[in-house]
CSV table of C-alpha atoms and ligand atoms in Angstrom, one decimal:
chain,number,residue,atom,x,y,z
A,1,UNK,CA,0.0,0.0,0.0
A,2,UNK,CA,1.2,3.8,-0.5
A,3,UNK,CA,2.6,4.8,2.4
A,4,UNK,CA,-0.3,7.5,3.0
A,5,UNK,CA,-3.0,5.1,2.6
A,6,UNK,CA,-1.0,2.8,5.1
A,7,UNK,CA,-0.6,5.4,7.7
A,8,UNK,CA,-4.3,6.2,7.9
A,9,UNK,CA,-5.9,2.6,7.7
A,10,UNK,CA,-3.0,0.8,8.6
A,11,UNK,CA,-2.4,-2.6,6.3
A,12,UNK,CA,-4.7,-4.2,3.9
A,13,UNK,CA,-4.9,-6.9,1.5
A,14,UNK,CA,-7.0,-9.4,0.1
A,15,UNK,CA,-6.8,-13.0,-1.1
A,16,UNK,CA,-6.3,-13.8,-4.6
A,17,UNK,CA,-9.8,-14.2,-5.0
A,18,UNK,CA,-12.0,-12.8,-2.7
A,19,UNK,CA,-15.5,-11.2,-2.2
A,20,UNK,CA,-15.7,-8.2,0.3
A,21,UNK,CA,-19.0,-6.4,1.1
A,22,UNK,CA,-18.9,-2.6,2.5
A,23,UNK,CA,-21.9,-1.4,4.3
A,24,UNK,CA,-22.7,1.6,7.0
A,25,UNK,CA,-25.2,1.0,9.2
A,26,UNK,CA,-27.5,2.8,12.0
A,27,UNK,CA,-26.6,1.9,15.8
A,28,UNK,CA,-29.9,0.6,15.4
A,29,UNK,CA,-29.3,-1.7,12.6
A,30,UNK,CA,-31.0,0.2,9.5
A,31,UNK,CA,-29.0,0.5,6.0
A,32,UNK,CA,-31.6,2.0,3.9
A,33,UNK,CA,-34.3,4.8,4.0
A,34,UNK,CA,-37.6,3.8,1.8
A,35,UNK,CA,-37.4,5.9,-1.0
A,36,UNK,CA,-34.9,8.3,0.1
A,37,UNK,CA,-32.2,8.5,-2.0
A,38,UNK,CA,-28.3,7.9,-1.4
A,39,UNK,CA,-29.2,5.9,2.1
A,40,UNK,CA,-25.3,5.5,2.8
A,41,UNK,CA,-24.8,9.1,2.9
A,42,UNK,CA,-27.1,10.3,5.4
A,43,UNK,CA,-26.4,7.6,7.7
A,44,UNK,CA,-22.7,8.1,7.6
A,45,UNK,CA,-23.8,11.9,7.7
A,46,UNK,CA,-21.4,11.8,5.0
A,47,UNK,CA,-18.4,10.9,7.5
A,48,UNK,CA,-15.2,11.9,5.9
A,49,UNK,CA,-13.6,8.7,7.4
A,50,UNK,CA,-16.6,6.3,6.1
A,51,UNK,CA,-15.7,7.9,2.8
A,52,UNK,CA,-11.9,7.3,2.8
A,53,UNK,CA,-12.6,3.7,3.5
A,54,UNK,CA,-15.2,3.2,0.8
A,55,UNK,CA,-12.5,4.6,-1.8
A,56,UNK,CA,-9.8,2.2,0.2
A,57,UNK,CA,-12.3,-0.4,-0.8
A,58,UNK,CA,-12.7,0.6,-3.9
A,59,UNK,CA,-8.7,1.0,-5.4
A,60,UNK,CA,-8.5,-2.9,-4.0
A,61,UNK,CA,-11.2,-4.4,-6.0
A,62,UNK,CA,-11.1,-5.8,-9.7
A,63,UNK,CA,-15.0,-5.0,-10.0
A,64,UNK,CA,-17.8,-3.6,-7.8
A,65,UNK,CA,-21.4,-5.7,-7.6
A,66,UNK,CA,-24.4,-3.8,-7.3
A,67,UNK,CA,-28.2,-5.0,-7.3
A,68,UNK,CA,-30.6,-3.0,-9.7
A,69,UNK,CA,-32.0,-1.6,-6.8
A,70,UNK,CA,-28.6,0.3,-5.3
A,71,UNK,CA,-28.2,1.7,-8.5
A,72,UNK,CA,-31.8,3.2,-8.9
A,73,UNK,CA,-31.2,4.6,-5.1
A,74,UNK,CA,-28.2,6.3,-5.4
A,75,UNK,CA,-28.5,8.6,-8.4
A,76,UNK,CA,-25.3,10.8,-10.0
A,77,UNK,CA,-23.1,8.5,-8.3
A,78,UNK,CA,-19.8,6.8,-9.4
A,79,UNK,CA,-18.3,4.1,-7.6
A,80,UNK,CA,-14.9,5.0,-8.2
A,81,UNK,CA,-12.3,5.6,-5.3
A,82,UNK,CA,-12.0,8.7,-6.5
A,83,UNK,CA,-15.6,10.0,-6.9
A,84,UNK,CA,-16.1,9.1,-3.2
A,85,UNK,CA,-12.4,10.6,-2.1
A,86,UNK,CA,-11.2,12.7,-4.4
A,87,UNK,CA,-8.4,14.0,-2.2
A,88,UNK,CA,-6.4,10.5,-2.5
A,89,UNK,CA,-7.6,9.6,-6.0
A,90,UNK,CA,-3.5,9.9,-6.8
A,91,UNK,CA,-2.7,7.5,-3.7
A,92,UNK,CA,-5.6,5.1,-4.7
A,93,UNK,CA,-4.4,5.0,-8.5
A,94,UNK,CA,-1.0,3.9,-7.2
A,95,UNK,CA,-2.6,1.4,-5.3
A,96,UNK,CA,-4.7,0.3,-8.4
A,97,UNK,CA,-1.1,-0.1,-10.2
A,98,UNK,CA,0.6,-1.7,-7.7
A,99,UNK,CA,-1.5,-4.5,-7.4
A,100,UNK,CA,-1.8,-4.4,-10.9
A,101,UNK,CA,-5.6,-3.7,-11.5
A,102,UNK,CA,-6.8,-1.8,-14.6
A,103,UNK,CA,-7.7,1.9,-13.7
A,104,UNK,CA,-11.1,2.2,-12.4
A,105,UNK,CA,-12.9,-1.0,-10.9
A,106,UNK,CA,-15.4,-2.4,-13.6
A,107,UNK,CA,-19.0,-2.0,-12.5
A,108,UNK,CA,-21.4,-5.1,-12.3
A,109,UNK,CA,-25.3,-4.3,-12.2
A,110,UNK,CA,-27.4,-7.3,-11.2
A,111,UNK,CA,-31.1,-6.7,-12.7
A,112,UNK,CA,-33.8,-9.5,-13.2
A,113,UNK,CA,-36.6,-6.4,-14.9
A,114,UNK,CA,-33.9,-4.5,-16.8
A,115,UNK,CA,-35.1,-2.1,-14.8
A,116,UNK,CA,-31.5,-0.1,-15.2
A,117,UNK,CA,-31.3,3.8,-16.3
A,118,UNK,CA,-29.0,3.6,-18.9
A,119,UNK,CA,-27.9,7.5,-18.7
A,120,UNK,CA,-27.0,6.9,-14.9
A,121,UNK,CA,-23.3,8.4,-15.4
A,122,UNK,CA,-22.2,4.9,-13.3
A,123,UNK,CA,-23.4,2.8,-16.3
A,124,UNK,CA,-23.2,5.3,-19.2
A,125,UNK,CA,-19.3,5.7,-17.9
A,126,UNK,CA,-18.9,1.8,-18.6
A,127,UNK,CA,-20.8,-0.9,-17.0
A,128,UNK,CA,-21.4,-4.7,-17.4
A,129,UNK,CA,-25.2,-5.8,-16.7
A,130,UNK,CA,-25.7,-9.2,-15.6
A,131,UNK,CA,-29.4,-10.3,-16.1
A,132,UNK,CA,-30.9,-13.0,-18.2
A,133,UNK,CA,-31.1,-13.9,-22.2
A,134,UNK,CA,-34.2,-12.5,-22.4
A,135,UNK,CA,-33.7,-9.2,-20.7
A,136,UNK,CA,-30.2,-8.8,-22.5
A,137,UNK,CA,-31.8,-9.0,-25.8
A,138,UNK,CA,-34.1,-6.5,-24.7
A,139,UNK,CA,-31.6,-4.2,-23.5
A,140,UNK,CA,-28.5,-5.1,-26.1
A,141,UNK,CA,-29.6,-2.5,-28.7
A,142,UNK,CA,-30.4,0.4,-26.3
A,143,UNK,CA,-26.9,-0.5,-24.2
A,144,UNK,CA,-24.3,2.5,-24.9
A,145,UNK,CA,-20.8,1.6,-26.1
A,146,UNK,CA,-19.1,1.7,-22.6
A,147,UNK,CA,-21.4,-1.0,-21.4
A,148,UNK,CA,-21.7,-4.6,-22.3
A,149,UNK,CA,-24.5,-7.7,-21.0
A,150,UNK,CA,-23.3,-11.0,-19.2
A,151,UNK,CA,-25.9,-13.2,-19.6
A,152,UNK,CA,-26.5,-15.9,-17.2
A,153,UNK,CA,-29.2,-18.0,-17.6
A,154,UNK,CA,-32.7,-17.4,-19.7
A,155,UNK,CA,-35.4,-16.0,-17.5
A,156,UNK,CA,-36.2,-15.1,-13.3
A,157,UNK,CA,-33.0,-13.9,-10.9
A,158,UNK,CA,-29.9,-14.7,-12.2
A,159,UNK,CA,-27.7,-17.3,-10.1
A,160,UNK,CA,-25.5,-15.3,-8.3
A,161,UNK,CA,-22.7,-17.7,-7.5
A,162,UNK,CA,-22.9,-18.5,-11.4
A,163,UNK,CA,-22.5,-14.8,-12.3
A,164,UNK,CA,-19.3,-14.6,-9.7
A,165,UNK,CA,-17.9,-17.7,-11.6
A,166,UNK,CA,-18.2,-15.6,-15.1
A,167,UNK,CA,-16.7,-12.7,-13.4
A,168,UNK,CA,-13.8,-14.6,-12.5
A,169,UNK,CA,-13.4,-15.9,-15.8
A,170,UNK,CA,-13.4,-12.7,-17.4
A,171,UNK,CA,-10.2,-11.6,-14.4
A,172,UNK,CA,-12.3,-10.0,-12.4
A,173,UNK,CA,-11.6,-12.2,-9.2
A,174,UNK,CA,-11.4,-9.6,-6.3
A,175,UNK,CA,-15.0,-8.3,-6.1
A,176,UNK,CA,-16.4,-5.4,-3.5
A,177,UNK,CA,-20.3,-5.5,-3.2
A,178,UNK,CA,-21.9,-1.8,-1.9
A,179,UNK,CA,-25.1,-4.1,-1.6
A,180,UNK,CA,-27.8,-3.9,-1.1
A,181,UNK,CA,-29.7,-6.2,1.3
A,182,UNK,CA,-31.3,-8.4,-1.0
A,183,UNK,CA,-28.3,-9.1,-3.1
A,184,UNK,CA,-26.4,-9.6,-0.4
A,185,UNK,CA,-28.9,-12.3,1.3
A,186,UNK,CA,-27.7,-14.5,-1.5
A,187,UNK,CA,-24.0,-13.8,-1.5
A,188,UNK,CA,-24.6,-14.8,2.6
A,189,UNK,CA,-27.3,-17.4,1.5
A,190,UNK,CA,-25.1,-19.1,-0.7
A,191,UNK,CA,-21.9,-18.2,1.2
A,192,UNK,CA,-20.4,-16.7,-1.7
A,193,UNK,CA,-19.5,-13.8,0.7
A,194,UNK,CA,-15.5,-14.0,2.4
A,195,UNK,CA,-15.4,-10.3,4.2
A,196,UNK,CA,-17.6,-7.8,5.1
A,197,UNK,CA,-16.8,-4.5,5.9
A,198,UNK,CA,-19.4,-2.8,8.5
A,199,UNK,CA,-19.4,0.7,9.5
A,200,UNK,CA,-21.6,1.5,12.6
A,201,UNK,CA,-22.9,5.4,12.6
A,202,UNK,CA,-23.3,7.0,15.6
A,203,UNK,CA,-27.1,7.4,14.4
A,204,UNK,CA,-30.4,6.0,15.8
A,205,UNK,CA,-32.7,6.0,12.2
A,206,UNK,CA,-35.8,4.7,13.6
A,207,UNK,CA,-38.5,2.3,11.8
A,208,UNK,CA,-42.2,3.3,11.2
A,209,UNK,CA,-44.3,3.2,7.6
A,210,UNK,CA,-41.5,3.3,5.7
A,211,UNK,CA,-39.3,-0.2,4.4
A,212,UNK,CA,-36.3,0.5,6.3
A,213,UNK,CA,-33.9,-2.8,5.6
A,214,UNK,CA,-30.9,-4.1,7.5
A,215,UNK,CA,-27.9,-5.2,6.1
A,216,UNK,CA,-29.0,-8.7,4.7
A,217,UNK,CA,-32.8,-8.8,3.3
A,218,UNK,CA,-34.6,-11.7,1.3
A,219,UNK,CA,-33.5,-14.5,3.1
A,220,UNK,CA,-33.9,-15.6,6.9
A,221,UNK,CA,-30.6,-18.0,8.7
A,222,UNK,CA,-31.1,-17.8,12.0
A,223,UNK,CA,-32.3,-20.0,14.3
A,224,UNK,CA,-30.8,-22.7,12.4
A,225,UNK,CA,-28.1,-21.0,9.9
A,226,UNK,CA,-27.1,-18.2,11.1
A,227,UNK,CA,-23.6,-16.4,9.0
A,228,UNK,CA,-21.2,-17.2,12.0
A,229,UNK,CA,-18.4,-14.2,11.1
A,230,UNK,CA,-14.8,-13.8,13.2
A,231,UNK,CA,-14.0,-10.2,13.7
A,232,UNK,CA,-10.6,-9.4,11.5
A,233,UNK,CA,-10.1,-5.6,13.5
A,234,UNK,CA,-12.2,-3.1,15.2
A,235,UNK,CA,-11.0,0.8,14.2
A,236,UNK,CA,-12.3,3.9,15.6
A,237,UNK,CA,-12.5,7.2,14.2
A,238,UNK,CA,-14.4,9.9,16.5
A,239,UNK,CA,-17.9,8.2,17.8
A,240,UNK,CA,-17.8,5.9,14.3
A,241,UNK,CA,-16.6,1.8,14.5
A,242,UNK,CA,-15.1,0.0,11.4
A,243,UNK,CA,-15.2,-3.6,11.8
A,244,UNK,CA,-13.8,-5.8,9.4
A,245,UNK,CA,-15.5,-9.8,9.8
A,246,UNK,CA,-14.5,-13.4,7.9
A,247,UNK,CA,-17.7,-14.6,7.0
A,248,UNK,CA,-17.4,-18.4,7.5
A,249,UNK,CA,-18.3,-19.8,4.1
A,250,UNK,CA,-20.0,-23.1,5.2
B,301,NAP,N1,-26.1,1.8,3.9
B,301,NAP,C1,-25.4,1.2,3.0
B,301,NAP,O1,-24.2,1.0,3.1
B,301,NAP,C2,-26.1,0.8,1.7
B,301,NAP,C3,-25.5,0.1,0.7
B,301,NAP,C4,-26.1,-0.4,-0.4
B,301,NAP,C5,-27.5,-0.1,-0.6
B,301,NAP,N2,-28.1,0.6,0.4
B,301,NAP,C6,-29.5,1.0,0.3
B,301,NAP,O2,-30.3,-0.2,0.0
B,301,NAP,C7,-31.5,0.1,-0.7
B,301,NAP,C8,-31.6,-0.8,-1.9
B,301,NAP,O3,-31.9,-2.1,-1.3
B,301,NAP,P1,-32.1,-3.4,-2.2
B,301,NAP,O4,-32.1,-4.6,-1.4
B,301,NAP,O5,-33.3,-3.2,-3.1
B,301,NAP,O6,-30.9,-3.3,-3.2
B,301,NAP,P2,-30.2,-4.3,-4.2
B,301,NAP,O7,-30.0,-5.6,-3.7
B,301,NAP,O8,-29.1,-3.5,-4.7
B,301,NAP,O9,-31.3,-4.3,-5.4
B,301,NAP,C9,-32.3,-5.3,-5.5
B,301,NAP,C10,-32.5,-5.4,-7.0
B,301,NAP,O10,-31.3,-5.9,-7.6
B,301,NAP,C11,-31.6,-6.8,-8.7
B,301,NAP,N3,-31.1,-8.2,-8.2
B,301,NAP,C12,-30.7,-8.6,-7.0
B,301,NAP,N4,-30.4,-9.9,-7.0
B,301,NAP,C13,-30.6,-10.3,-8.3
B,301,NAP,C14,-30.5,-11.5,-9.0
B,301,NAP,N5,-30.0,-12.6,-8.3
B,301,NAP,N6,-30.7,-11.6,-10.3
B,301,NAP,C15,-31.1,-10.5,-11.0
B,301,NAP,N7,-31.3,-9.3,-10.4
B,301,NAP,C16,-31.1,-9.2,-9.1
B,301,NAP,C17,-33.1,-6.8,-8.9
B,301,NAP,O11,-33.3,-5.7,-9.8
B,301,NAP,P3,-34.5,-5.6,-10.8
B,301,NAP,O12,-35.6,-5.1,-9.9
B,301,NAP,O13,-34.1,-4.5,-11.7
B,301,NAP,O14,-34.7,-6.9,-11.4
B,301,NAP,C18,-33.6,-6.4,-7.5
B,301,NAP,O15,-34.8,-5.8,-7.5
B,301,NAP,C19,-31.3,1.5,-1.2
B,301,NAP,O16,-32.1,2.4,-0.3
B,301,NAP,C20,-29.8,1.8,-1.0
B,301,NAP,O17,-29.6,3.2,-0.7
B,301,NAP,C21,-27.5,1.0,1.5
């Protein structure tokens, strides 16, 4: 790691292959707002130490996962390291080079609807969606140059831990996930998830009318099969925690 980057996080590295999830959540456990937009933010309260590690995540990774449903949410975003931090973006290139990724981390969009706003600058900037043979030839013609389709299977939700497989494949083989709940009940359902990355806002959000989801939604584990996860370090910036957990895999 650059030396900068190393002095503020202290080290970091990841397996070979590896999927890592980042998520910040509520003290009282909520990751998302209904229909308010760009959840993450206004829980972290845009928490300039949140933000450095989501770049940090970021410059590691060979691709980012999102589900349809992130995307929609989070509107003018990129998820670059340095849309999110621009003040390192020259630390977090380095970093890029030294491990010998490509420049910016490819962008994966899960959709089942092809439900996807193709002039969101994340996917008209160059994005891969992964849906189904049916949706894909829906979409193929409209798709801008910068993007391209991986198709994995014909019709309904697309196996995840088949579409991870492709990725890999193609060299994408360390892979962040920014979510959301429902795709990552199947990375934790399927235990296609090694690390996840949890940063706990000083916050209570509260729960009423709205949908207000935790970190995992769209599958239940425990009693029974609950995601047992050993806790890799603890930091502490201000009143904010950032754990890092293994997720045990079976
Ligand atoms: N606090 C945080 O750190 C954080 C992080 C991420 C997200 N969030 C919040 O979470 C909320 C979104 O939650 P969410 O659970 O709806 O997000 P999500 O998992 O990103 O999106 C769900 C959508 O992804 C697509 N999808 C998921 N799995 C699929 C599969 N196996 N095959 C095909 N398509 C699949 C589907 O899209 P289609 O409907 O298009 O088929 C599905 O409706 C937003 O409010 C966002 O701000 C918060």
């Amino acid at each position: 790691m650059p030396q900068d980057l190393e002095r503020i996080y202290g080290r970091l590295g990841f397996a070979e292959r590896a999927v890592y999830s980042n998520f910040v959540t509520s003290l009282d456990g909520v990751v998302s707002l209904g229909s308010h937009p760009s959840a993450g933010s206004v829980i972290s309260g845009r928490n300039q130490a949140d933000r450095f590690l989501m770049g940090l995540l970021r410059a590691c990774a060979d691709a980012v996962l999102l589900g349809a449903g992130t995307l929609r949410a989070t509107p003018g975003h990129h998820w670059t390291p340095e849309h999110i931090y621009p003040d390192l973006a020259a630390s977090f290139a380095r970093l890029r080079a030294g491990l010998g990724r490509k420049p910016q981390p490819r962008l994966f969009v899960l959709t089942s609807r092809g439900d996807v706003d193709l002039s969101h600058p994340a996917v008209a900037g160059g994005a891969t969606i992964v849906t189904t043979s049916t949706v894909a030839a829906r979409l193929r013609d409209a798709l801008p140059v910068s993007c391209d389709v991986l198709e994995v299977g014909e019709r309904g939700p697309v196996d995840v831990a088949r579409a991870l497989s492709l990725l890999r494949d193609r060299g994408y083989a360390v892979v962040l996930t920014e979510g959301g709940p429902h795709l990552m009940g199947q990375l934790v359902e399927g235990r296609l998830l090694d690390e996840a990355f949890v940063t706990i806002s000083p916050v209570v959000a509260g729960r009423d009318v709205d949908e207000r989801l935790g970190m995992v939604a769209g599958v239940e584990l425990l009693p029974g099969n609950g995601a047992w996860s050993r806790l890799l370090s603890a930091r502490r910036h201000g009143d904010f925690l950032f754990l890092r957990y293994a997720v045990r895999r079976s």
